[in-house]
Amino acid sequence: MSSLYENDTDSIYEADSRHSFYSEQDVVNETSTASIGEIRVDGPKEYPPIVTLVYHVSIMLFAPILVICLQLLTASDCTSSTKPQQNTSSSLHYNRRIQHALTGLAFCLLSYVIPSFLAKPLLATATTLFYLLHCARSKSVTVQDNYLKLFGKLLRDHEKKPSQISGAFWFMLGSAIVVCLFPIEIARTSITCLAFGDPLAAIIGIKCGGPKVAFCSGSKTIAGCLACFWSCYIVAAILTPDLGPKGFFVTGIAATIMESLSALSCIKIDDNVLIPAGTALALQWYSDGFL
C-alpha cells in the first residue's frame, strides 16, 4: 500500500511538473544567449514612437476621408437616377437609408482600429466642424449652393434650407456622445443599432404599413417597430455576444422605444441622438445589474 501511494504521489508530482512547465512556456522565453539561471519574459511588442505617430496620424486622416467618400458615393448614385424623389420622412428614399447604414457600419469597423483616446477628440472635432459648416451655409450663398450640389440628393426637403441642421450633424453628435461617455463596446453597439434599426424601421414600416403605434401620433407602425427590434437584437448578438439573450432583448427594446419616442411632438431630441444615447444608457444599466 505504501509503495502504491508513493507511485501515485510520484505520478501527481510529474503531472504537476509538466503542467508548470507548459504554463511557463506560455509566458517565458528562454534564450540560448541568456546566462545560466537567467530568463527573459517577453511583453507586448513595442514599436518606435515615430511608427506609432505615423499610424495614429494616418488613421485620423483616413477615417474622415472614408466617411466623406461614402456620402459622396451615395449622393452621386442619387444624382444618376432620373426619377424624381420626394425627400420627406415618409418617403422610402433608399439612398439616404443606405448612406445612413454605411456610415454607421464605417464607424463600427473603425472603432476596432482607432484607439478610444483618439476616437473621442476625432468625433468631437468632426461634430464641431459639421456645425461650423451649417453656420457657413446660413451665411454664404456660395457655401450653400456647393453643399446642395454635393449632398442635396441626400437631404430631406426641409433640410435643404440654410437655417435647418441636417440629420448628418445629429448622427455625428449622437455618435460623439456615446463614444465619449460610454465604454467602446457599448458605444459601438448603440451606433450600429442606429445605423440599421432606424432605416429598416422606416423601410419596413412604409412598405408593409399595417396597424399604427397608438402613442406615436400615428407615424410609427408595428411592423416598423418589429423590424427595428429584431435588427438591433441581431446587432447586439453579433457585436456583444457576451450579453446573452437577455442583453440582446434589452438592446432591441431600448432602441425600439427610443425610435418610437422620437415621433412624439413633445420630444425635441433628434432620433439620431435619442437612439444611440438611450440604447447605450440601457446597456450600461444592464451591465451594471440594474436591469
Short mmCIF file of C-alpha atoms in Angstrom, two decimals:
data_model
loop_
_atom_site.label_atom_id
_atom_site.label_comp_id
_atom_site.label_asym_id
_atom_site.label_seq_id
_atom_site.Cartn_x
_atom_site.Cartn_y
_atom_site.Cartn_z
CA MET A 1 0.00 0.00 0.00
CA SER A 2 2.82 2.37 0.91
CA SER A 3 4.57 1.64 -2.41
CA LEU A 4 1.37 2.25 -4.32
CA TYR A 5 0.85 5.53 -2.52
CA GLU A 6 4.40 6.60 -3.31
CA ASN A 7 3.87 5.74 -7.00
CA ASP A 8 0.67 7.78 -7.05
CA THR A 9 2.46 10.66 -5.38
CA ASP A 10 5.27 10.50 -7.93
CA SER A 11 2.74 10.48 -10.79
CA ILE A 12 0.93 13.50 -9.38
CA TYR A 13 4.25 15.30 -8.92
CA GLU A 14 5.23 14.57 -12.53
CA ALA A 15 1.85 15.80 -13.80
CA ASP A 16 2.17 18.98 -11.74
CA SER A 17 5.69 19.49 -13.05
CA ARG A 18 4.55 19.07 -16.66
CA HIS A 19 1.65 21.46 -16.09
CA SER A 20 4.01 24.01 -14.52
CA PHE A 21 6.43 23.63 -17.44
CA TYR A 22 3.77 24.19 -20.12
CA SER A 23 2.32 27.13 -18.23
CA GLU A 24 5.76 28.70 -18.05
CA GLN A 25 6.27 28.18 -21.76
CA ASP A 26 3.25 30.38 -22.45
CA VAL A 27 4.78 33.41 -20.79
CA VAL A 28 8.53 32.80 -20.64
CA ASN A 29 11.01 32.73 -23.49
CA GLU A 30 14.36 31.18 -22.58
CA THR A 31 17.09 32.26 -24.99
CA SER A 32 20.33 30.50 -25.69
CA THR A 33 22.19 33.77 -25.17
CA ALA A 34 20.90 34.18 -21.61
CA SER A 35 23.24 33.26 -18.80
CA ILE A 36 22.61 30.25 -16.60
CA GLY A 37 19.51 30.75 -14.45
CA GLU A 38 18.54 33.90 -16.34
CA ILE A 39 15.24 34.05 -18.20
CA ARG A 40 13.69 36.73 -20.34
CA VAL A 41 9.97 37.48 -20.22
CA ASP A 42 8.56 38.80 -23.50
CA GLY A 43 5.99 41.56 -23.06
CA PRO A 44 3.83 43.24 -25.71
CA LYS A 45 5.79 44.27 -28.75
CA GLU A 46 6.62 47.96 -28.66
CA TYR A 47 7.03 49.97 -31.84
CA PRO A 48 9.28 53.02 -32.22
CA PRO A 49 7.49 56.28 -31.34
CA ILE A 50 7.71 57.52 -34.93
CA VAL A 51 5.89 54.39 -36.19
CA THR A 52 3.14 54.84 -33.61
CA LEU A 53 2.81 58.52 -34.50
CA VAL A 54 2.55 57.81 -38.24
CA TYR A 55 -0.04 55.10 -37.56
CA HIS A 56 -2.25 57.40 -35.48
CA VAL A 57 -1.96 60.31 -37.90
CA SER A 58 -2.83 58.02 -40.83
CA ILE A 59 -5.94 56.80 -39.04
CA MET A 60 -7.04 60.33 -38.17
CA LEU A 61 -6.73 61.31 -41.84
CA PHE A 62 -8.21 58.12 -43.26
CA ALA A 63 -11.34 57.99 -41.07
CA PRO A 64 -12.96 61.30 -42.13
CA ILE A 65 -11.94 60.78 -45.75
CA LEU A 66 -13.65 57.38 -45.74
CA VAL A 67 -16.86 58.80 -44.27
CA ILE A 68 -16.95 61.74 -46.70
CA CYS A 69 -16.35 59.40 -49.66
CA LEU A 70 -19.31 57.28 -48.56
CA GLN A 71 -21.54 60.36 -48.54
CA LEU A 72 -20.34 61.44 -51.99
CA LEU A 73 -20.76 57.93 -53.36
CA THR A 74 -24.36 57.59 -52.23
CA ALA A 75 -25.16 61.17 -53.27
CA SER A 76 -23.76 60.61 -56.77
CA ASP A 77 -25.84 57.43 -57.05
CA CYS A 78 -28.89 59.50 -56.23
CA THR A 79 -27.96 62.03 -58.90
CA SER A 80 -27.73 59.31 -61.54
CA SER A 81 -31.41 58.45 -61.04
CA THR A 82 -33.75 60.20 -63.48
CA LYS A 83 -36.86 59.57 -61.40
CA PRO A 84 -37.61 62.48 -59.04
CA GLN A 85 -37.91 61.61 -55.37
CA GLN A 86 -39.94 63.20 -52.64
CA ASN A 87 -37.36 63.55 -49.91
CA THR A 88 -39.58 63.56 -46.86
CA SER A 89 -39.52 61.45 -43.71
CA SER A 90 -42.43 59.37 -45.06
CA SER A 91 -40.76 58.52 -48.37
CA LEU A 92 -38.56 55.46 -48.84
CA HIS A 93 -35.52 57.40 -50.11
CA TYR A 94 -33.36 54.28 -50.31
CA ASN A 95 -30.09 56.10 -50.94
CA ARG A 96 -30.45 58.12 -47.76
CA ARG A 97 -31.16 54.92 -45.80
CA ILE A 98 -28.17 53.19 -47.40
CA GLN A 99 -25.92 56.16 -46.61
CA HIS A 100 -27.19 56.05 -43.01
CA ALA A 101 -26.36 52.34 -42.68
CA LEU A 102 -22.96 52.58 -44.41
CA THR A 103 -21.86 55.50 -42.23
CA GLY A 104 -22.78 53.63 -39.05
CA LEU A 105 -21.08 50.49 -40.32
CA ALA A 106 -17.94 52.50 -41.10
CA PHE A 107 -17.97 53.92 -37.56
CA CYS A 108 -18.38 50.39 -36.17
CA LEU A 109 -15.44 48.99 -38.16
CA LEU A 110 -13.22 51.99 -37.43
CA SER A 111 -13.86 51.54 -33.70
CA TYR A 112 -11.82 48.33 -33.88
CA VAL A 113 -8.87 50.22 -35.34
CA ILE A 114 -8.94 53.68 -33.77
CA PRO A 115 -7.93 53.80 -30.08
CA SER A 116 -10.53 55.29 -27.78
CA PHE A 117 -8.25 58.19 -26.80
CA LEU A 118 -8.15 59.20 -30.48
CA ALA A 119 -11.79 58.45 -31.32
CA LYS A 120 -13.15 60.88 -28.73
CA PRO A 121 -11.37 64.06 -29.92
CA LEU A 122 -11.75 62.98 -33.55
CA LEU A 123 -15.54 62.68 -33.32
CA ALA A 124 -15.82 65.83 -31.20
CA THR A 125 -13.79 67.78 -33.76
CA ALA A 126 -15.77 66.38 -36.70
CA THR A 127 -19.06 67.28 -35.00
CA THR A 128 -17.84 70.82 -34.32
CA LEU A 129 -16.68 71.24 -37.92
CA PHE A 130 -20.03 69.98 -39.16
CA TYR A 131 -21.81 72.59 -37.05
CA LEU A 132 -19.49 75.30 -38.37
CA LEU A 133 -20.38 74.12 -41.90
CA HIS A 134 -24.04 74.60 -41.04
CA CYS A 135 -23.29 78.13 -39.83
CA ALA A 136 -21.39 78.83 -43.06
CA ARG A 137 -24.37 77.59 -45.10
CA SER A 138 -26.61 80.13 -43.44
CA LYS A 139 -24.11 82.96 -44.01
CA SER A 140 -22.78 82.24 -47.52
CA VAL A 141 -24.79 81.59 -50.66
CA THR A 142 -21.73 80.03 -52.30
CA VAL A 143 -21.27 77.51 -49.49
CA GLN A 144 -24.97 76.68 -49.54
CA ASP A 145 -25.01 76.17 -53.32
CA ASN A 146 -21.94 73.91 -53.25
CA TYR A 147 -23.30 71.95 -50.30
CA LEU A 148 -26.59 71.29 -52.10
CA LYS A 149 -24.73 70.40 -55.27
CA LEU A 150 -22.72 67.71 -53.46
CA PHE A 151 -25.16 66.42 -50.87
CA GLY A 152 -28.57 67.82 -51.82
CA LYS A 153 -29.86 64.47 -53.03
CA LEU A 154 -29.32 63.00 -49.56
CA LEU A 155 -31.24 65.76 -47.78
CA ARG A 156 -34.90 65.86 -46.94
CA ASP A 157 -36.76 68.81 -48.35
CA HIS A 158 -36.80 70.74 -45.08
CA GLU A 159 -33.06 70.08 -44.55
CA LYS A 160 -32.18 71.97 -47.72
CA LYS A 161 -33.00 75.26 -46.02
CA PRO A 162 -29.84 77.02 -44.76
CA SER A 163 -31.41 77.51 -41.33
CA GLN A 164 -32.09 73.78 -40.88
CA ILE A 165 -29.43 71.47 -39.45
CA SER A 166 -29.17 68.24 -41.44
CA GLY A 167 -29.57 64.76 -39.99
CA ALA A 168 -25.87 64.04 -40.64
CA PHE A 169 -24.91 66.50 -37.91
CA TRP A 170 -27.21 64.83 -35.40
CA PHE A 171 -25.76 61.43 -36.40
CA MET A 172 -22.27 62.75 -35.68
CA LEU A 173 -23.40 64.31 -32.40
CA GLY A 174 -25.12 61.12 -31.22
CA SER A 175 -22.05 59.07 -32.08
CA ALA A 176 -19.73 61.52 -30.33
CA ILE A 177 -21.86 61.49 -27.17
CA VAL A 178 -21.89 57.72 -26.74
CA VAL A 179 -18.20 57.32 -27.63
CA CYS A 180 -17.20 59.97 -25.08
CA LEU A 181 -19.49 58.80 -22.27
CA PHE A 182 -19.65 55.01 -22.54
CA PRO A 183 -17.25 52.06 -22.96
CA ILE A 184 -16.36 51.45 -26.59
CA GLU A 185 -18.22 48.11 -26.73
CA ILE A 186 -21.46 49.79 -25.68
CA ALA A 187 -20.87 52.80 -27.95
CA ARG A 188 -20.13 50.55 -30.93
CA THR A 189 -23.31 48.52 -30.42
CA SER A 190 -25.56 51.55 -29.94
CA ILE A 191 -24.22 53.34 -33.04
CA THR A 192 -24.68 50.21 -35.15
CA CYS A 193 -28.23 49.87 -33.81
CA LEU A 194 -28.87 53.41 -35.02
CA ALA A 195 -27.27 52.60 -38.38
CA PHE A 196 -29.51 49.61 -39.12
CA GLY A 197 -32.51 49.83 -36.80
CA ASP A 198 -33.66 53.29 -37.86
CA PRO A 199 -33.59 52.83 -41.67
CA LEU A 200 -35.02 49.30 -41.52
CA ALA A 201 -37.87 50.53 -39.32
CA ALA A 202 -38.66 53.23 -41.89
CA ILE A 203 -38.44 50.95 -44.95
CA ILE A 204 -40.47 48.08 -43.45
CA GLY A 205 -42.97 50.46 -41.88
CA ILE A 206 -43.61 52.28 -45.17
CA LYS A 207 -43.61 49.16 -47.36
CA CYS A 208 -45.73 46.94 -45.10
CA GLY A 209 -47.92 49.51 -43.41
CA GLY A 210 -50.40 47.96 -41.03
CA PRO A 211 -51.51 48.94 -37.52
CA LYS A 212 -50.01 52.08 -36.03
CA VAL A 213 -48.47 52.50 -32.61
CA ALA A 214 -51.05 54.49 -30.67
CA PHE A 215 -48.78 56.78 -28.64
CA CYS A 216 -46.59 57.73 -31.63
CA SER A 217 -49.01 60.18 -33.23
CA GLY A 218 -49.82 57.62 -35.92
CA SER A 219 -46.42 57.90 -37.63
CA LYS A 220 -44.91 54.59 -36.46
CA THR A 221 -46.17 51.15 -37.44
CA ILE A 222 -45.96 47.92 -35.50
CA ALA A 223 -44.16 46.33 -38.47
CA GLY A 224 -41.53 49.07 -38.40
CA CYS A 225 -41.04 48.68 -34.66
CA LEU A 226 -40.60 44.92 -35.03
CA ALA A 227 -38.03 45.49 -37.79
CA CYS A 228 -36.14 47.87 -35.51
CA PHE A 229 -36.28 45.45 -32.57
CA TRP A 230 -35.04 42.38 -34.44
CA SER A 231 -32.32 44.23 -36.36
CA CYS A 232 -30.93 45.66 -33.08
CA TYR A 233 -31.30 42.26 -31.39
CA ILE A 234 -29.12 40.74 -34.14
CA VAL A 235 -26.62 43.62 -33.97
CA ALA A 236 -26.17 43.03 -30.23
CA ALA A 237 -25.84 39.26 -30.75
CA ILE A 238 -23.05 39.82 -33.30
CA LEU A 239 -21.12 42.64 -31.63
CA THR A 240 -21.60 41.80 -27.93
CA PRO A 241 -22.32 38.05 -27.69
CA ASP A 242 -21.34 38.03 -24.01
CA LEU A 243 -24.53 39.93 -23.17
CA GLY A 244 -26.63 36.82 -23.74
CA PRO A 245 -30.26 36.66 -24.93
CA LYS A 246 -31.50 38.93 -22.14
CA GLY A 247 -28.93 41.58 -23.09
CA PHE A 248 -29.89 41.28 -26.77
CA PHE A 249 -33.52 41.75 -25.76
CA VAL A 250 -32.68 44.84 -23.70
CA THR A 251 -30.78 46.29 -26.68
CA GLY A 252 -33.66 45.70 -29.09
CA ILE A 253 -36.31 47.04 -26.73
CA ALA A 254 -34.30 50.15 -25.80
CA ALA A 255 -33.55 51.06 -29.43
CA THR A 256 -37.19 50.48 -30.46
CA ILE A 257 -38.56 52.61 -27.62
CA MET A 258 -36.14 55.43 -28.45
CA GLU A 259 -37.02 55.20 -32.15
CA SER A 260 -40.73 55.37 -31.31
CA LEU A 261 -40.37 58.22 -28.82
CA SER A 262 -38.67 60.35 -31.47
CA ALA A 263 -42.04 60.64 -33.23
CA LEU A 264 -43.65 62.42 -30.28
CA SER A 265 -44.02 66.17 -30.72
CA CYS A 266 -43.06 66.72 -27.08
CA ILE A 267 -39.67 65.07 -27.66
CA LYS A 268 -37.40 67.70 -29.18
CA ILE A 269 -34.35 65.44 -29.46
CA ASP A 270 -33.45 64.11 -32.90
CA ASP A 271 -33.70 60.33 -33.27
CA ASN A 272 -30.04 60.20 -34.39
CA VAL A 273 -29.15 61.31 -30.86
CA LEU A 274 -32.01 59.67 -28.98
CA ILE A 275 -31.49 56.12 -30.29
CA PRO A 276 -27.75 55.69 -29.59
CA ALA A 277 -27.89 57.58 -26.28
CA GLY A 278 -30.93 55.68 -24.98
CA THR A 279 -29.60 52.32 -26.15
CA ALA A 280 -26.17 52.95 -24.64
CA LEU A 281 -27.72 54.02 -21.33
CA ALA A 282 -29.87 50.87 -21.20
CA LEU A 283 -26.86 48.67 -21.97
CA GLN A 284 -24.84 50.41 -19.27
CA TRP A 285 -27.61 49.84 -16.73
CA TYR A 286 -27.86 46.22 -17.80
CA SER A 287 -24.10 45.75 -17.47
CA ASP A 288 -24.22 47.30 -14.00
CA GLY A 289 -27.00 44.95 -12.94
CA PHE A 290 -29.84 47.49 -12.74
CA LEU A 291 -31.91 45.79 -15.48
#
